[in-house]
PDB file of N, CA and C in Angstrom:
ATOM      1  N   MET A1417     -27.904  -3.956 -28.619  1.00 39.00           N
ATOM      2  CA  MET A1417     -26.460  -3.951 -28.485  1.00 39.00           C
ATOM      3  C   MET A1417     -26.049  -2.749 -27.648  1.00 39.00           C
ATOM      4  N   ALA A1418     -25.244  -2.978 -26.648  1.00 48.00           N
ATOM      5  CA  ALA A1418     -24.812  -1.896 -25.751  1.00 48.00           C
ATOM      6  C   ALA A1418     -23.859  -0.956 -26.477  1.00 48.00           C
ATOM      7  N   ASP A1419     -23.919   0.311 -26.095  1.00 59.00           N
ATOM      8  CA  ASP A1419     -22.994   1.290 -26.676  1.00 59.00           C
ATOM      9  C   ASP A1419     -21.566   0.959 -26.272  1.00 59.00           C
ATOM     10  N   GLN A1420     -20.666   1.032 -27.225  1.00 57.00           N
ATOM     11  CA  GLN A1420     -19.255   0.809 -26.942  1.00 57.00           C
ATOM     12  C   GLN A1420     -18.652   2.112 -26.422  1.00 57.00           C
ATOM     13  N   PRO A1421     -17.729   2.038 -25.453  1.00 68.00           N
ATOM     14  CA  PRO A1421     -17.088   3.262 -24.977  1.00 68.00           C
ATOM     15  C   PRO A1421     -16.276   3.892 -26.103  1.00 68.00           C
ATOM     16  N   LEU A1422     -16.233   5.210 -26.102  1.00 76.00           N
ATOM     17  CA  LEU A1422     -15.453   5.920 -27.107  1.00 76.00           C
ATOM     18  C   LEU A1422     -13.969   5.653 -26.910  1.00 76.00           C
ATOM     19  N   LYS A1423     -13.262   5.508 -28.007  1.00 87.00           N
ATOM     20  CA  LYS A1423     -11.815   5.344 -27.945  1.00 87.00           C
ATOM     21  C   LYS A1423     -11.191   6.731 -28.042  1.00 87.00           C
ATOM     22  N   ALA A1424     -10.223   6.998 -27.180  1.00 86.00           N
ATOM     23  CA  ALA A1424      -9.557   8.303 -27.182  1.00 86.00           C
ATOM     24  C   ALA A1424      -8.873   8.514 -28.520  1.00 86.00           C
ATOM     25  N   HIS A1425      -9.016   9.714 -29.072  1.00 86.00           N
ATOM     26  CA  HIS A1425      -8.301  10.005 -30.306  1.00 86.00           C
ATOM     27  C   HIS A1425      -7.012  10.766 -30.035  1.00 86.00           C
ATOM     28  N   PHE A1426      -6.791  11.129 -28.772  1.00 89.00           N
ATOM     29  CA  PHE A1426      -5.538  11.765 -28.373  1.00 89.00           C
ATOM     30  C   PHE A1426      -5.251  11.391 -26.933  1.00 89.00           C
ATOM     31  N   VAL A1427      -4.044  10.916 -26.668  1.00 90.00           N
ATOM     32  CA  VAL A1427      -3.598  10.617 -25.306  1.00 90.00           C
ATOM     33  C   VAL A1427      -2.241  11.284 -25.139  1.00 90.00           C
ATOM     34  N   ALA A1428      -2.167  12.230 -24.212  1.00 92.00           N
ATOM     35  CA  ALA A1428      -0.912  12.950 -23.964  1.00 92.00           C
ATOM     36  C   ALA A1428       0.076  12.061 -23.227  1.00 92.00           C
ATOM     37  N   ASP A1429       1.346  12.351 -23.394  1.00 94.00           N
ATOM     38  CA  ASP A1429       2.368  11.655 -22.614  1.00 94.00           C
ATOM     39  C   ASP A1429       2.121  11.926 -21.136  1.00 94.00           C
ATOM     40  N   PRO A1430       2.338  10.929 -20.274  1.00 95.00           N
ATOM     41  CA  PRO A1430       2.130  11.149 -18.835  1.00 95.00           C
ATOM     42  C   PRO A1430       3.048  12.254 -18.302  1.00 95.00           C
ATOM     43  N   ILE A1431       2.521  13.006 -17.358  1.00 95.00           N
ATOM     44  CA  ILE A1431       3.289  14.043 -16.656  1.00 95.00           C
ATOM     45  C   ILE A1431       3.636  13.469 -15.298  1.00 95.00           C
ATOM     46  N   GLU A1432       4.934  13.430 -14.953  1.00 94.00           N
ATOM     47  CA  GLU A1432       5.335  12.934 -13.640  1.00 94.00           C
ATOM     48  C   GLU A1432       5.471  14.112 -12.687  1.00 94.00           C
ATOM     49  N   LEU A1433       4.756  14.034 -11.570  1.00 87.00           N
ATOM     50  CA  LEU A1433       4.803  15.075 -10.550  1.00 87.00           C
ATOM     51  C   LEU A1433       6.022  14.866  -9.653  1.00 87.00           C
ATOM     52  N   PRO A1434       6.449  15.893  -8.916  1.00 87.00           N
ATOM     53  CA  PRO A1434       7.648  15.785  -8.071  1.00 87.00           C
ATOM     54  C   PRO A1434       7.619  14.618  -7.082  1.00 87.00           C
ATOM     55  N   ASP A1435       6.429  14.231  -6.612  1.00 82.00           N
ATOM     56  CA  ASP A1435       6.352  13.139  -5.636  1.00 82.00           C
ATOM     57  C   ASP A1435       6.211  11.765  -6.295  1.00 82.00           C
ATOM     58  N   GLY A1436       6.315  11.703  -7.621  1.00 87.00           N
ATOM     59  CA  GLY A1436       6.267  10.429  -8.317  1.00 87.00           C
ATOM     60  C   GLY A1436       4.920  10.062  -8.913  1.00 87.00           C
ATOM     61  N   ARG A1437       3.858  10.749  -8.513  1.00 88.00           N
ATOM     62  CA  ARG A1437       2.551  10.469  -9.103  1.00 88.00           C
ATOM     63  C   ARG A1437       2.571  10.867 -10.571  1.00 88.00           C
ATOM     64  N   ARG A1438       1.678  10.249 -11.349  1.00 94.00           N
ATOM     65  CA  ARG A1438       1.603  10.554 -12.778  1.00 94.00           C
ATOM     66  C   ARG A1438       0.199  11.003 -13.146  1.00 94.00           C
ATOM     67  N   VAL A1439       0.117  11.962 -14.057  1.00 94.00           N
ATOM     68  CA  VAL A1439      -1.148  12.485 -14.563  1.00 94.00           C
ATOM     69  C   VAL A1439      -1.192  12.214 -16.061  1.00 94.00           C
ATOM     70  N   ARG A1440      -2.323  11.690 -16.521  1.00 94.00           N
ATOM     71  CA  ARG A1440      -2.516  11.436 -17.945  1.00 94.00           C
ATOM     72  C   ARG A1440      -3.790  12.135 -18.408  1.00 94.00           C
ATOM     73  N   VAL A1441      -3.752  12.691 -19.606  1.00 95.00           N
ATOM     74  CA  VAL A1441      -4.910  13.380 -20.175  1.00 95.00           C
ATOM     75  C   VAL A1441      -5.249  12.732 -21.508  1.00 95.00           C
ATOM     76  N   SER A1442      -6.536  12.447 -21.697  1.00 93.00           N
ATOM     77  CA  SER A1442      -7.013  11.881 -22.955  1.00 93.00           C
ATOM     78  C   SER A1442      -8.146  12.755 -23.480  1.00 93.00           C
ATOM     79  N   ALA A1443      -8.261  12.850 -24.798  1.00 93.00           N
ATOM     80  CA  ALA A1443      -9.346  13.597 -25.430  1.00 93.00           C
ATOM     81  C   ALA A1443     -10.122  12.638 -26.327  1.00 93.00           C
ATOM     82  N   TYR A1444     -11.430  12.839 -26.395  1.00 91.00           N
ATOM     83  CA  TYR A1444     -12.321  11.943 -27.114  1.00 91.00           C
ATOM     84  C   TYR A1444     -13.041  12.668 -28.245  1.00 91.00           C
ATOM     85  N   PRO A1445     -13.492  11.915 -29.261  1.00 89.00           N
ATOM     86  CA  PRO A1445     -14.158  12.523 -30.411  1.00 89.00           C
ATOM     87  C   PRO A1445     -15.401  13.343 -30.057  1.00 89.00           C
ATOM     88  N   ASP A1446     -16.061  13.018 -28.940  1.00 89.00           N
ATOM     89  CA  ASP A1446     -17.264  13.768 -28.560  1.00 89.00           C
ATOM     90  C   ASP A1446     -16.942  15.077 -27.838  1.00 89.00           C
ATOM     91  N   GLY A1447     -15.648  15.414 -27.714  1.00 88.00           N
ATOM     92  CA  GLY A1447     -15.236  16.655 -27.053  1.00 88.00           C
ATOM     93  C   GLY A1447     -14.921  16.494 -25.580  1.00 88.00           C
ATOM     94  N   SER A1448     -15.150  15.312 -25.008  1.00 89.00           N
ATOM     95  CA  SER A1448     -14.873  15.108 -23.585  1.00 89.00           C
ATOM     96  C   SER A1448     -13.370  14.943 -23.349  1.00 89.00           C
ATOM     97  N   ILE A1449     -12.976  15.219 -22.115  1.00 91.00           N
ATOM     98  CA  ILE A1449     -11.580  15.119 -21.695  1.00 91.00           C
ATOM     99  C   ILE A1449     -11.546  14.255 -20.442  1.00 91.00           C
ATOM    100  N   ARG A1450     -10.558  13.376 -20.356  1.00 91.00           N
ATOM    101  CA  ARG A1450     -10.421  12.502 -19.193  1.00 91.00           C
ATOM    102  C   ARG A1450      -9.058  12.724 -18.558  1.00 91.00           C
ATOM    103  N   PHE A1451      -9.055  12.879 -17.227  1.00 91.00           N
ATOM    104  CA  PHE A1451      -7.823  13.018 -16.454  1.00 91.00           C
ATOM    105  C   PHE A1451      -7.669  11.759 -15.607  1.00 91.00           C
ATOM    106  N   ARG A1452      -6.495  11.167 -15.652  1.00 92.00           N
ATOM    107  CA  ARG A1452      -6.221   9.976 -14.849  1.00 92.00           C
ATOM    108  C   ARG A1452      -5.015  10.297 -13.968  1.00 92.00           C
ATOM    109  N   VAL A1453      -5.174  10.122 -12.643  1.00 91.00           N
ATOM    110  CA  VAL A1453      -4.135  10.501 -11.694  1.00 91.00           C
ATOM    111  C   VAL A1453      -3.824   9.319 -10.782  1.00 91.00           C
ATOM    112  N   ASP A1454      -2.531   9.012 -10.598  1.00 89.00           N
ATOM    113  CA  ASP A1454      -2.100   7.969  -9.665  1.00 89.00           C
ATOM    114  C   ASP A1454      -2.129   8.515  -8.235  1.00 89.00           C
ATOM    115  N   GLY A1455      -2.131   7.631  -7.258  1.00 83.00           N
ATOM    116  CA  GLY A1455      -1.978   8.015  -5.856  1.00 83.00           C
ATOM    117  C   GLY A1455      -3.273   8.296  -5.134  1.00 83.00           C
ATOM    118  N   LEU A1456      -4.238   7.402  -5.247  1.00 79.00           N
ATOM    119  CA  LEU A1456      -5.532   7.589  -4.590  1.00 79.00           C
ATOM    120  C   LEU A1456      -5.398   7.651  -3.079  1.00 79.00           C
ATOM    121  N   PRO A1457      -6.316   8.197  -2.352  1.00 78.00           N
ATOM    122  CA  PRO A1457      -7.600   8.758  -2.773  1.00 78.00           C
ATOM    123  C   PRO A1457      -7.492  10.248  -3.089  1.00 78.00           C
ATOM    124  N   TYR A1458      -8.467  10.736  -3.841  1.00 82.00           N
ATOM    125  CA  TYR A1458      -8.568  12.159  -4.165  1.00 82.00           C
ATOM    126  C   TYR A1458      -9.959  12.664  -3.840  1.00 82.00           C
ATOM    127  N   VAL A1459     -10.053  13.951  -3.648  1.00 81.00           N
ATOM    128  CA  VAL A1459     -11.314  14.615  -3.360  1.00 81.00           C
ATOM    129  C   VAL A1459     -11.449  15.765  -4.344  1.00 81.00           C
ATOM    130  N   LEU A1460     -12.626  15.913  -4.942  1.00 83.00           N
ATOM    131  CA  LEU A1460     -12.883  17.054  -5.807  1.00 83.00           C
ATOM    132  C   LEU A1460     -13.101  18.266  -4.916  1.00 83.00           C
ATOM    133  N   THR A1461     -12.186  19.233  -4.962  1.00 81.00           N
ATOM    134  CA  THR A1461     -12.265  20.380  -4.064  1.00 81.00           C
ATOM    135  C   THR A1461     -12.613  21.684  -4.774  1.00 81.00           C
ATOM    136  N   GLU A1462     -12.554  21.678  -6.092  1.00 85.00           N
ATOM    137  CA  GLU A1462     -12.883  22.895  -6.830  1.00 85.00           C
ATOM    138  C   GLU A1462     -13.310  22.496  -8.241  1.00 85.00           C
ATOM    139  N   ALA A1463     -14.405  23.091  -8.711  1.00 86.00           N
ATOM    140  CA  ALA A1463     -14.846  22.813 -10.079  1.00 86.00           C
ATOM    141  C   ALA A1463     -15.599  24.024 -10.624  1.00 86.00           C
ATOM    142  N   TYR A1464     -15.084  24.583 -11.675  1.00 84.00           N
ATOM    143  CA  TYR A1464     -15.744  25.652 -12.421  1.00 84.00           C
ATOM    144  C   TYR A1464     -15.930  25.101 -13.830  1.00 84.00           C
ATOM    145  N   LEU A1465     -17.011  24.356 -14.017  1.00 82.00           N
ATOM    146  CA  LEU A1465     -17.183  23.622 -15.260  1.00 82.00           C
ATOM    147  C   LEU A1465     -17.875  24.422 -16.349  1.00 82.00           C
ATOM    148  N   SER A1466     -18.607  25.458 -15.987  1.00 80.00           N
ATOM    149  CA  SER A1466     -19.229  26.278 -17.022  1.00 80.00           C
ATOM    150  C   SER A1466     -18.259  27.341 -17.502  1.00 80.00           C
ATOM    151  N   GLY A1467     -17.135  27.432 -16.834  1.00 65.00           N
ATOM    152  CA  GLY A1467     -16.071  28.321 -17.274  1.00 65.00           C
ATOM    153  C   GLY A1467     -16.267  29.764 -16.871  1.00 65.00           C
ATOM    154  N   ASN A1468     -15.242  30.528 -17.080  1.00 64.00           N
ATOM    155  CA  ASN A1468     -15.244  31.967 -16.848  1.00 64.00           C
ATOM    156  C   ASN A1468     -15.467  32.619 -18.211  1.00 64.00           C
ATOM    157  N   PRO A1469     -16.590  33.322 -18.399  1.00 70.00           N
ATOM    158  CA  PRO A1469     -16.887  33.894 -19.713  1.00 70.00           C
ATOM    159  C   PRO A1469     -15.789  34.799 -20.252  1.00 70.00           C
ATOM    160  N   GLU A1470     -15.056  35.456 -19.357  1.00 77.00           N
ATOM    161  CA  GLU A1470     -13.987  36.345 -19.812  1.00 77.00           C
ATOM    162  C   GLU A1470     -12.757  35.565 -20.286  1.00 77.00           C
ATOM    163  N   LYS A1471     -12.509  34.416 -19.670  1.00 76.00           N
ATOM    164  CA  LYS A1471     -11.310  33.633 -20.012  1.00 76.00           C
ATOM    165  C   LYS A1471     -11.643  32.381 -20.817  1.00 76.00           C
ATOM    166  N   ASP A1472     -12.929  32.006 -20.875  1.00 80.00           N
ATOM    167  CA  ASP A1472     -13.368  30.827 -21.610  1.00 80.00           C
ATOM    168  C   ASP A1472     -12.566  29.593 -21.220  1.00 80.00           C
ATOM    169  N   GLU A1473     -12.524  29.297 -19.903  1.00 82.00           N
ATOM    170  CA  GLU A1473     -11.804  28.124 -19.424  1.00 82.00           C
ATOM    171  C   GLU A1473     -12.559  27.472 -18.278  1.00 82.00           C
ATOM    172  N   ALA A1474     -12.347  26.195 -18.115  1.00 83.00           N
ATOM    173  CA  ALA A1474     -12.916  25.451 -16.996  1.00 83.00           C
ATOM    174  C   ALA A1474     -11.766  25.011 -16.096  1.00 83.00           C
ATOM    175  N   ILE A1475     -12.066  24.858 -14.797  1.00 86.00           N
ATOM    176  CA  ILE A1475     -11.043  24.478 -13.814  1.00 86.00           C
ATOM    177  C   ILE A1475     -11.572  23.307 -12.987  1.00 86.00           C
ATOM    178  N   VAL A1476     -10.730  22.298 -12.790  1.00 88.00           N
ATOM    179  CA  VAL A1476     -11.045  21.184 -11.906  1.00 88.00           C
ATOM    180  C   VAL A1476      -9.840  20.988 -11.004  1.00 88.00           C
ATOM    181  N   LYS A1477     -10.077  20.953  -9.684  1.00 87.00           N
ATOM    182  CA  LYS A1477      -8.983  20.750  -8.734  1.00 87.00           C
ATOM    183  C   LYS A1477      -9.280  19.509  -7.899  1.00 87.00           C
ATOM    184  N   LEU A1478      -8.304  18.601  -7.860  1.00 86.00           N
ATOM    185  CA  LEU A1478      -8.374  17.420  -7.011  1.00 86.00           C
ATOM    186  C   LEU A1478      -7.347  17.573  -5.909  1.00 86.00           C
ATOM    187  N   SER A1479      -7.743  17.245  -4.693  1.00 81.00           N
ATOM    188  CA  SER A1479      -6.826  17.318  -3.550  1.00 81.00           C
ATOM    189  C   SER A1479      -6.691  15.925  -2.949  1.00 81.00           C
ATOM    190  N   PRO A1480      -5.500  15.559  -2.505  1.00 77.00           N
ATOM    191  CA  PRO A1480      -5.301  14.238  -1.923  1.00 77.00           C
ATOM    192  C   PRO A1480      -5.772  14.152  -0.480  1.00 77.00           C
ATOM    193  N   GLY A1481      -6.104  12.942  -0.068  1.00 68.00           N
ATOM    194  CA  GLY A1481      -6.357  12.668   1.339  1.00 68.00           C
ATOM    195  C   GLY A1481      -7.674  13.142   1.880  1.00 68.00           C
ATOM    196  N   LYS A1482      -7.685  13.488   3.158  1.00 57.00           N
ATOM    197  CA  LYS A1482      -8.910  13.763   3.905  1.00 57.00           C
ATOM    198  C   LYS A1482      -9.314  15.230   3.928  1.00 57.00           C
ATOM    199  N   GLN A1483      -8.963  15.988   2.966  1.00 50.00           N
ATOM    200  CA  GLN A1483      -9.278  17.409   2.988  1.00 50.00           C
ATOM    201  C   GLN A1483     -10.784  17.615   2.817  1.00 50.00           C
ATOM    202  N   GLY A1484     -11.505  17.508   3.932  1.00 53.00           N
ATOM    203  CA  GLY A1484     -12.943  17.702   3.917  1.00 53.00           C
ATOM    204  C   GLY A1484     -13.731  16.500   3.437  1.00 53.00           C
ATOM    205  N   SER A1485     -13.135  15.305   3.523  1.00 55.00           N
ATOM    206  CA  SER A1485     -13.840  14.129   3.020  1.00 55.00           C
ATOM    207  C   SER A1485     -13.669  12.945   3.944  1.00 55.00           C
ATOM    208  N   ASN A1486     -14.221  11.839   3.532  1.00 51.00           N
ATOM    209  CA  ASN A1486     -14.038  10.581   4.238  1.00 51.00           C
ATOM    210  C   ASN A1486     -13.023   9.699   3.523  1.00 51.00           C
ATOM    211  N   ALA A1487     -12.052  10.319   2.867  1.00 52.00           N
ATOM    212  CA  ALA A1487     -11.034   9.564   2.141  1.00 52.00           C
ATOM    213  C   ALA A1487     -10.289   8.642   3.097  1.00 52.00           C
ATOM    214  N   ALA A1488      -9.665   7.620   2.548  1.00 46.00           N
ATOM    215  CA  ALA A1488      -9.081   6.556   3.349  1.00 46.00           C
ATOM    216  C   ALA A1488      -7.975   7.014   4.294  1.00 46.00           C
ATOM    217  N   TYR A1489      -7.175   7.975   3.905  1.00 53.00           N
ATOM    218  CA  TYR A1489      -6.097   8.445   4.767  1.00 53.00           C
ATOM    219  C   TYR A1489      -5.656   9.825   4.328  1.00 53.00           C
ATOM    220  N   ASN A1490      -4.856  10.465   5.143  1.00 59.00           N
ATOM    221  CA  ASN A1490      -4.346  11.789   4.802  1.00 59.00           C
ATOM    222  C   ASN A1490      -3.088  11.624   3.968  1.00 59.00           C
ATOM    223  N   TYR A1491      -3.139  12.056   2.732  1.00 61.00           N
ATOM    224  CA  TYR A1491      -2.043  11.830   1.785  1.00 61.00           C
ATOM    225  C   TYR A1491      -0.748  12.508   2.232  1.00 61.00           C
ATOM    226  N   VAL A1492      -0.837  13.674   2.821  1.00 64.00           N
ATOM    227  CA  VAL A1492       0.363  14.378   3.278  1.00 64.00           C
ATOM    228  C   VAL A1492       1.072  13.559   4.345  1.00 64.00           C
ATOM    229  N   GLU A1493       0.320  13.006   5.284  1.00 69.00           N
ATOM    230  CA  GLU A1493       0.919  12.159   6.317  1.00 69.00           C
ATOM    231  C   GLU A1493       1.521  10.906   5.696  1.00 69.00           C
ATOM    232  N   GLU A1494       0.853  10.343   4.713  1.00 68.00           N
ATOM    233  CA  GLU A1494       1.375   9.154   4.045  1.00 68.00           C
ATOM    234  C   GLU A1494       2.703   9.462   3.343  1.00 68.00           C
ATOM    235  N   LEU A1495       2.799  10.622   2.707  1.00 68.00           N
ATOM    236  CA  LEU A1495       4.057  11.017   2.069  1.00 68.00           C
ATOM    237  C   LEU A1495       5.182  11.147   3.096  1.00 68.00           C
ATOM    238  N   ARG A1496       4.876  11.735   4.243  1.00 73.00           N
ATOM    239  CA  ARG A1496       5.895  11.859   5.298  1.00 73.00           C
ATOM    240  C   ARG A1496       6.395  10.485   5.735  1.00 73.00           C
ATOM    241  N   LYS A1497       5.453   9.546   5.912  1.00 76.00           N
ATOM    242  CA  LYS A1497       5.836   8.186   6.313  1.00 76.00           C
ATOM    243  C   LYS A1497       6.732   7.558   5.259  1.00 76.00           C
ATOM    244  N   ARG A1498       6.401   7.723   3.996  1.00 74.00           N
ATOM    245  CA  ARG A1498       7.208   7.152   2.912  1.00 74.00           C
ATOM    246  C   ARG A1498       8.595   7.755   2.891  1.00 74.00           C
ATOM    247  N   ASN A1499       8.687   9.070   3.091  1.00 76.00           N
ATOM    248  CA  ASN A1499       9.965   9.756   3.033  1.00 76.00           C
ATOM    249  C   ASN A1499      10.858   9.466   4.240  1.00 76.00           C
ATOM    250  N   ASN A1500      10.249   9.114   5.369  1.00 79.00           N
ATOM    251  CA  ASN A1500      11.007   8.822   6.583  1.00 79.00           C
ATOM    252  C   ASN A1500      11.456   7.372   6.675  1.00 79.00           C
ATOM    253  N   SER A1501      10.958   6.515   5.806  1.00 67.00           N
ATOM    254  CA  SER A1501      11.336   5.093   5.903  1.00 67.00           C
ATOM    255  C   SER A1501      12.543   4.768   5.049  1.00 67.00           C
TER     256      SER A1501
END
């Protein structure tokens, strides 16, 4: 029998960003955390997953568009097009 995916035991209310995108955070019984962000594509541009021993925190940064990647389009340009139409 295949392992069933863990069900989140906590799901935060979505956070709406100024440009309309939404971020959702879920926490799971095994201690994992899931971030869900609207407005693809994204590129992982920064990750400090073992944390800073002095601050005991981890950092993950996602950037939109082609910032050093083969993402489908440049998100900043796409926002300009949306705002000008």
